[in-house]
Amino acid sequence: MSILSKQSKEAFLNPLNLNNPIAVQILGICSALAVTSQLKPAIVMGLSVTVIVAFSNVIISILRNTIPNRIRIIVQLVVVAALVTIVSMILKAFAYDVSVQLSVYVGLIITNCILMGRLEAFAMSNKPWPSFLDGLGNGLGYAFILVIVGFVRELLGSGSILGFKVIPQCVYDAGYADNGMMTMPAMALIILGCIIAIHRKINKDTK
């Protein structure tokens, strides 16, 4: 398969829109609700999942012909757990504050349905390059939804973006108040539901 082949493009582009892991496949919802109260942890979580799913896809694809079928899930979990551990250590070393905000959710990437789904459905039956593109596309598709939810929640919940106040003081003086409910997981679910509804409305005629 060439780098610019139709199959390569589909493997990368489909998860960004028509087969988005959150908006279409409804996977990874738990972390989307838990880490999106602010934009920064949402970005970090999205990038972390992208790196892990892309490289775990590559590793499993390389090993796919040597993995006994009866222990394939165990091997997949070991590969993902190793990558999650590496990412967690990097975050603690270079982005400790964000690592604290993400808390246990970095470790729980191991159980993310997107990861195991792509390993089982794609990497086990495809070559390394398309598997990498599939993982990259699914990770970025997941991160894109997290960024939208995190952006809306932080903007409406605290009037800031990435910690910087963007709503002028004069707006508050005129009577505007931050919506504290935006910091609650329930509002993340409502926003996510709106995104899914809009996505399906836009793409209803697209196969």
PDB file of C-alpha atoms in Angstrom, residues 4-199:
ATOM      1  CA  LEU A   4      -1.072   8.268  -0.627  1.00  0.00           C
ATOM      2  CA  SER A   5      -3.333   5.376  -1.653  1.00  0.00           C
ATOM      3  CA  LYS A   6      -7.105   5.608  -1.310  1.00  0.00           C
ATOM      4  CA  GLN A   7      -7.124   3.016   1.476  1.00  0.00           C
ATOM      5  CA  SER A   8      -4.468   4.953   3.403  1.00  0.00           C
ATOM      6  CA  LYS A   9      -6.470   8.162   3.130  1.00  0.00           C
ATOM      7  CA  GLU A  10      -9.665   6.420   4.250  1.00  0.00           C
ATOM      8  CA  ALA A  11      -7.912   4.819   7.225  1.00  0.00           C
ATOM      9  CA  PHE A  12      -6.787   8.257   8.398  1.00  0.00           C
ATOM     10  CA  LEU A  13      -9.684  10.508   7.363  1.00  0.00           C
ATOM     11  CA  ASN A  14     -12.773   8.403   8.156  1.00  0.00           C
ATOM     12  CA  PRO A  15     -12.272   8.491  11.958  1.00  0.00           C
ATOM     13  CA  LEU A  16     -11.991  12.271  11.819  1.00  0.00           C
ATOM     14  CA  ASN A  17     -15.572  12.617  10.612  1.00  0.00           C
ATOM     15  CA  LEU A  18     -17.710   9.854   9.100  1.00  0.00           C
ATOM     16  CA  ASN A  19     -16.559   7.172  11.545  1.00  0.00           C
ATOM     17  CA  ASN A  20     -15.546   9.327  14.507  1.00  0.00           C
ATOM     18  CA  PRO A  21     -14.962   7.114  17.563  1.00  0.00           C
ATOM     19  CA  ILE A  22     -17.057   9.328  19.863  1.00  0.00           C
ATOM     20  CA  ALA A  23     -19.648  10.942  17.578  1.00  0.00           C
ATOM     21  CA  VAL A  24     -20.396   7.795  15.543  1.00  0.00           C
ATOM     22  CA  GLN A  25     -19.047   4.741  17.366  1.00  0.00           C
ATOM     23  CA  ILE A  26     -19.926   6.169  20.820  1.00  0.00           C
ATOM     24  CA  LEU A  27     -16.632   4.982  22.333  1.00  0.00           C
ATOM     25  CA  GLY A  28     -14.456   6.670  24.957  1.00  0.00           C
ATOM     26  CA  ILE A  29     -17.415   8.541  26.470  1.00  0.00           C
ATOM     27  CA  CYS A  30     -16.293   8.195  30.109  1.00  0.00           C
ATOM     28  CA  SER A  31     -13.018  10.074  29.683  1.00  0.00           C
ATOM     29  CA  ALA A  32     -14.759  12.650  27.483  1.00  0.00           C
ATOM     30  CA  LEU A  33     -16.997  13.500  30.442  1.00  0.00           C
ATOM     31  CA  ALA A  34     -14.303  13.341  33.106  1.00  0.00           C
ATOM     32  CA  VAL A  35     -11.386  15.399  31.742  1.00  0.00           C
ATOM     33  CA  THR A  36     -13.077  18.165  29.759  1.00  0.00           C
ATOM     34  CA  SER A  37     -13.934  20.680  32.477  1.00  0.00           C
ATOM     35  CA  GLN A  38     -10.955  22.657  31.156  1.00  0.00           C
ATOM     36  CA  LEU A  39      -9.359  22.796  27.729  1.00  0.00           C
ATOM     37  CA  LYS A  40      -5.749  22.024  28.675  1.00  0.00           C
ATOM     38  CA  PRO A  41      -6.315  18.566  30.231  1.00  0.00           C
ATOM     39  CA  ALA A  42      -8.679  17.756  27.350  1.00  0.00           C
ATOM     40  CA  ILE A  43      -5.895  18.515  24.842  1.00  0.00           C
ATOM     41  CA  VAL A  44      -3.319  16.513  26.803  1.00  0.00           C
ATOM     42  CA  MET A  45      -5.644  13.529  27.170  1.00  0.00           C
ATOM     43  CA  GLY A  46      -6.508  13.643  23.468  1.00  0.00           C
ATOM     44  CA  LEU A  47      -2.859  13.743  22.422  1.00  0.00           C
ATOM     45  CA  SER A  48      -1.955  10.988  24.896  1.00  0.00           C
ATOM     46  CA  VAL A  49      -4.621   8.663  23.512  1.00  0.00           C
ATOM     47  CA  THR A  50      -3.575   9.535  19.945  1.00  0.00           C
ATOM     48  CA  VAL A  51       0.065   8.587  20.591  1.00  0.00           C
ATOM     49  CA  ILE A  52      -0.867   5.399  22.422  1.00  0.00           C
ATOM     50  CA  VAL A  53      -3.427   4.101  19.920  1.00  0.00           C
ATOM     51  CA  ALA A  54      -1.182   4.926  16.928  1.00  0.00           C
ATOM     52  CA  PHE A  55       1.916   3.156  18.261  1.00  0.00           C
ATOM     53  CA  SER A  56       0.060   0.256  19.841  1.00  0.00           C
ATOM     54  CA  ASN A  57      -1.566  -0.335  16.448  1.00  0.00           C
ATOM     55  CA  VAL A  58       1.862  -0.421  14.819  1.00  0.00           C
ATOM     56  CA  ILE A  59       3.330  -2.812  17.395  1.00  0.00           C
ATOM     57  CA  ILE A  60       0.381  -5.201  17.272  1.00  0.00           C
ATOM     58  CA  SER A  61       0.367  -5.083  13.469  1.00  0.00           C
ATOM     59  CA  ILE A  62       4.050  -6.042  13.382  1.00  0.00           C
ATOM     60  CA  LEU A  63       3.447  -8.912  15.810  1.00  0.00           C
ATOM     61  CA  ARG A  64       0.074 -10.014  14.449  1.00  0.00           C
ATOM     62  CA  ASN A  65       1.364 -13.117  12.659  1.00  0.00           C
ATOM     63  CA  THR A  66       3.289 -14.346  15.703  1.00  0.00           C
ATOM     64  CA  ILE A  67       0.614 -13.804  18.371  1.00  0.00           C
ATOM     65  CA  PRO A  68      -1.294 -17.006  19.278  1.00  0.00           C
ATOM     66  CA  ASN A  69      -5.007 -16.366  18.864  1.00  0.00           C
ATOM     67  CA  ARG A  70      -5.885 -17.578  22.364  1.00  0.00           C
ATOM     68  CA  ILE A  71      -3.694 -14.954  24.090  1.00  0.00           C
ATOM     69  CA  ARG A  72      -4.061 -12.050  21.654  1.00  0.00           C
ATOM     70  CA  ILE A  73      -6.101  -9.905  24.101  1.00  0.00           C
ATOM     71  CA  ILE A  74      -3.457 -10.397  26.798  1.00  0.00           C
ATOM     72  CA  VAL A  75      -0.689  -9.354  24.405  1.00  0.00           C
ATOM     73  CA  GLN A  76      -2.680  -6.299  23.337  1.00  0.00           C
ATOM     74  CA  LEU A  77      -3.207  -5.281  26.970  1.00  0.00           C
ATOM     75  CA  VAL A  78       0.496  -5.675  27.753  1.00  0.00           C
ATOM     76  CA  VAL A  79       1.480  -3.470  24.790  1.00  0.00           C
ATOM     77  CA  VAL A  80      -1.079  -0.789  25.714  1.00  0.00           C
ATOM     78  CA  ALA A  81      -0.131  -0.895  29.399  1.00  0.00           C
ATOM     79  CA  ALA A  82       3.550  -0.394  28.545  1.00  0.00           C
ATOM     80  CA  LEU A  83       2.783   2.615  26.342  1.00  0.00           C
ATOM     81  CA  VAL A  84       0.404   4.106  28.928  1.00  0.00           C
ATOM     82  CA  THR A  85       3.117   3.786  31.580  1.00  0.00           C
ATOM     83  CA  ILE A  86       5.631   5.589  29.346  1.00  0.00           C
ATOM     84  CA  VAL A  87       3.166   8.395  28.558  1.00  0.00           C
ATOM     85  CA  SER A  88       2.247   8.742  32.236  1.00  0.00           C
ATOM     86  CA  MET A  89       5.917   9.071  33.226  1.00  0.00           C
ATOM     87  CA  ILE A  90       6.511  11.690  30.507  1.00  0.00           C
ATOM     88  CA  LEU A  91       3.517  13.726  31.706  1.00  0.00           C
ATOM     89  CA  LYS A  92       4.722  13.601  35.314  1.00  0.00           C
ATOM     90  CA  ALA A  93       8.178  14.732  34.218  1.00  0.00           C
ATOM     91  CA  PHE A  94       7.206  17.561  31.855  1.00  0.00           C
ATOM     92  CA  ALA A  95       3.568  18.476  32.625  1.00  0.00           C
ATOM     93  CA  TYR A  96       3.094  17.587  36.276  1.00  0.00           C
ATOM     94  CA  ASP A  97       0.182  19.959  36.920  1.00  0.00           C
ATOM     95  CA  VAL A  98      -1.803  18.517  34.029  1.00  0.00           C
ATOM     96  CA  SER A  99      -0.868  15.009  35.154  1.00  0.00           C
ATOM     97  CA  VAL A 100      -2.388  15.779  38.561  1.00  0.00           C
ATOM     98  CA  GLN A 101      -5.541  17.155  36.900  1.00  0.00           C
ATOM     99  CA  LEU A 102      -5.921  14.027  34.802  1.00  0.00           C
ATOM    100  CA  SER A 103      -5.388  11.924  37.928  1.00  0.00           C
ATOM    101  CA  VAL A 104      -6.228   8.237  37.386  1.00  0.00           C
ATOM    102  CA  TYR A 105      -7.663   8.812  33.922  1.00  0.00           C
ATOM    103  CA  VAL A 106      -4.263   8.460  32.243  1.00  0.00           C
ATOM    104  CA  GLY A 107      -3.932   4.985  33.712  1.00  0.00           C
ATOM    105  CA  LEU A 108      -7.465   4.172  32.644  1.00  0.00           C
ATOM    106  CA  ILE A 109      -6.500   4.727  28.997  1.00  0.00           C
ATOM    107  CA  ILE A 110      -5.643   1.018  29.171  1.00  0.00           C
ATOM    108  CA  THR A 111      -9.374   0.248  29.311  1.00  0.00           C
ATOM    109  CA  ASN A 112     -10.386   2.774  26.628  1.00  0.00           C
ATOM    110  CA  CYS A 113     -12.711   1.038  24.170  1.00  0.00           C
ATOM    111  CA  ILE A 114     -11.164   2.898  21.236  1.00  0.00           C
ATOM    112  CA  LEU A 115      -7.770   1.312  21.842  1.00  0.00           C
ATOM    113  CA  MET A 116      -8.901  -2.268  22.161  1.00  0.00           C
ATOM    114  CA  GLY A 117     -11.398  -1.822  19.344  1.00  0.00           C
ATOM    115  CA  ARG A 118      -8.785  -0.629  16.850  1.00  0.00           C
ATOM    116  CA  LEU A 119      -6.261  -3.266  17.871  1.00  0.00           C
ATOM    117  CA  GLU A 120      -8.772  -6.056  17.471  1.00  0.00           C
ATOM    118  CA  ALA A 121     -10.654  -4.730  14.426  1.00  0.00           C
ATOM    119  CA  PHE A 122      -7.809  -3.217  12.404  1.00  0.00           C
ATOM    120  CA  ALA A 123      -4.243  -3.798  13.593  1.00  0.00           C
ATOM    121  CA  MET A 124      -4.652  -7.578  13.855  1.00  0.00           C
ATOM    122  CA  SER A 125      -5.487  -7.809  10.154  1.00  0.00           C
ATOM    123  CA  ASN A 126      -3.557  -4.962   8.500  1.00  0.00           C
ATOM    124  CA  LYS A 127       0.036  -3.928   7.844  1.00  0.00           C
ATOM    125  CA  PRO A 128       1.911  -1.434  10.079  1.00  0.00           C
ATOM    126  CA  TRP A 129       1.522   1.705   7.931  1.00  0.00           C
ATOM    127  CA  PRO A 130      -2.279   1.605   7.496  1.00  0.00           C
ATOM    128  CA  SER A 131      -2.539   0.530  11.141  1.00  0.00           C
ATOM    129  CA  PHE A 132      -0.556   3.603  12.167  1.00  0.00           C
ATOM    130  CA  LEU A 133      -2.813   5.852  10.083  1.00  0.00           C
ATOM    131  CA  ASP A 134      -5.916   4.202  11.521  1.00  0.00           C
ATOM    132  CA  GLY A 135      -4.655   4.737  15.064  1.00  0.00           C
ATOM    133  CA  LEU A 136      -3.627   8.313  14.326  1.00  0.00           C
ATOM    134  CA  GLY A 137      -6.983   9.108  12.745  1.00  0.00           C
ATOM    135  CA  ASN A 138      -8.997   7.574  15.583  1.00  0.00           C
ATOM    136  CA  GLY A 139      -6.871   9.313  18.202  1.00  0.00           C
ATOM    137  CA  LEU A 140      -7.214  12.702  16.518  1.00  0.00           C
ATOM    138  CA  GLY A 141     -10.945  12.151  16.004  1.00  0.00           C
ATOM    139  CA  TYR A 142     -11.278  11.425  19.717  1.00  0.00           C
ATOM    140  CA  ALA A 143      -9.100  14.436  20.621  1.00  0.00           C
ATOM    141  CA  PHE A 144     -11.134  16.735  18.351  1.00  0.00           C
ATOM    142  CA  ILE A 145     -14.358  16.016  20.260  1.00  0.00           C
ATOM    143  CA  LEU A 146     -12.600  16.405  23.627  1.00  0.00           C
ATOM    144  CA  VAL A 147     -11.219  19.792  22.567  1.00  0.00           C
ATOM    145  CA  ILE A 148     -14.660  21.047  21.522  1.00  0.00           C
ATOM    146  CA  VAL A 149     -16.262  19.946  24.796  1.00  0.00           C
ATOM    147  CA  GLY A 150     -13.355  21.311  26.864  1.00  0.00           C
ATOM    148  CA  PHE A 151     -13.467  24.638  25.008  1.00  0.00           C
ATOM    149  CA  VAL A 152     -17.196  25.141  25.585  1.00  0.00           C
ATOM    150  CA  ARG A 153     -17.096  24.048  29.231  1.00  0.00           C
ATOM    151  CA  GLU A 154     -14.141  26.234  30.185  1.00  0.00           C
ATOM    152  CA  LEU A 155     -15.441  29.255  28.268  1.00  0.00           C
ATOM    153  CA  LEU A 156     -18.942  29.144  29.727  1.00  0.00           C
ATOM    154  CA  GLY A 157     -17.933  27.724  33.098  1.00  0.00           C
ATOM    155  CA  SER A 158     -15.113  30.098  34.001  1.00  0.00           C
ATOM    156  CA  GLY A 159     -14.952  32.664  31.210  1.00  0.00           C
ATOM    157  CA  SER A 160     -11.446  31.598  30.263  1.00  0.00           C
ATOM    158  CA  ILE A 161      -9.556  29.590  27.647  1.00  0.00           C
ATOM    159  CA  LEU A 162      -6.406  27.709  28.677  1.00  0.00           C
ATOM    160  CA  GLY A 163      -6.525  29.623  31.951  1.00  0.00           C
ATOM    161  CA  PHE A 164      -6.625  33.074  30.342  1.00  0.00           C
ATOM    162  CA  LYS A 165      -9.706  35.238  30.892  1.00  0.00           C
ATOM    163  CA  VAL A 166     -11.360  36.003  27.557  1.00  0.00           C
ATOM    164  CA  ILE A 167     -14.673  37.480  28.696  1.00  0.00           C
ATOM    165  CA  PRO A 168     -14.115  41.179  29.506  1.00  0.00           C
ATOM    166  CA  GLN A 169     -14.807  42.481  32.999  1.00  0.00           C
ATOM    167  CA  CYS A 170     -17.378  44.912  31.580  1.00  0.00           C
ATOM    168  CA  VAL A 171     -19.525  41.913  30.598  1.00  0.00           C
ATOM    169  CA  TYR A 172     -19.532  40.731  34.211  1.00  0.00           C
ATOM    170  CA  ASP A 173     -20.265  44.275  35.377  1.00  0.00           C
ATOM    171  CA  ALA A 174     -23.314  44.247  33.107  1.00  0.00           C
ATOM    172  CA  GLY A 175     -24.698  41.225  34.952  1.00  0.00           C
ATOM    173  CA  TYR A 176     -23.150  38.202  33.242  1.00  0.00           C
ATOM    174  CA  ALA A 177     -22.150  35.307  35.524  1.00  0.00           C
ATOM    175  CA  ASP A 178     -20.156  32.151  34.805  1.00  0.00           C
ATOM    176  CA  ASN A 179     -22.252  29.003  34.589  1.00  0.00           C
ATOM    177  CA  GLY A 180     -20.974  26.797  37.396  1.00  0.00           C
ATOM    178  CA  MET A 181     -22.943  23.838  36.063  1.00  0.00           C
ATOM    179  CA  MET A 182     -20.523  23.664  33.139  1.00  0.00           C
ATOM    180  CA  THR A 183     -17.912  22.212  35.474  1.00  0.00           C
ATOM    181  CA  MET A 184     -20.165  19.220  36.215  1.00  0.00           C
ATOM    182  CA  PRO A 185     -19.973  15.963  34.199  1.00  0.00           C
ATOM    183  CA  ALA A 186     -23.716  16.166  33.491  1.00  0.00           C
ATOM    184  CA  MET A 187     -23.181  19.260  31.338  1.00  0.00           C
ATOM    185  CA  ALA A 188     -20.379  17.494  29.473  1.00  0.00           C
ATOM    186  CA  LEU A 189     -22.882  14.758  28.612  1.00  0.00           C
ATOM    187  CA  ILE A 190     -25.397  17.328  27.345  1.00  0.00           C
ATOM    188  CA  ILE A 191     -22.760  19.102  25.224  1.00  0.00           C
ATOM    189  CA  LEU A 192     -21.574  15.768  23.870  1.00  0.00           C
ATOM    190  CA  GLY A 193     -25.148  14.846  22.994  1.00  0.00           C
ATOM    191  CA  CYS A 194     -25.539  18.129  21.098  1.00  0.00           C
ATOM    192  CA  ILE A 195     -22.291  17.489  19.188  1.00  0.00           C
ATOM    193  CA  ILE A 196     -23.425  13.985  18.230  1.00  0.00           C
ATOM    194  CA  ALA A 197     -26.838  15.307  17.092  1.00  0.00           C
ATOM    195  CA  ILE A 198     -25.255  18.071  14.994  1.00  0.00           C
ATOM    196  CA  HIS A 199     -22.705  15.645  13.522  1.00  0.00           C
TER     197      HIS A 199
END
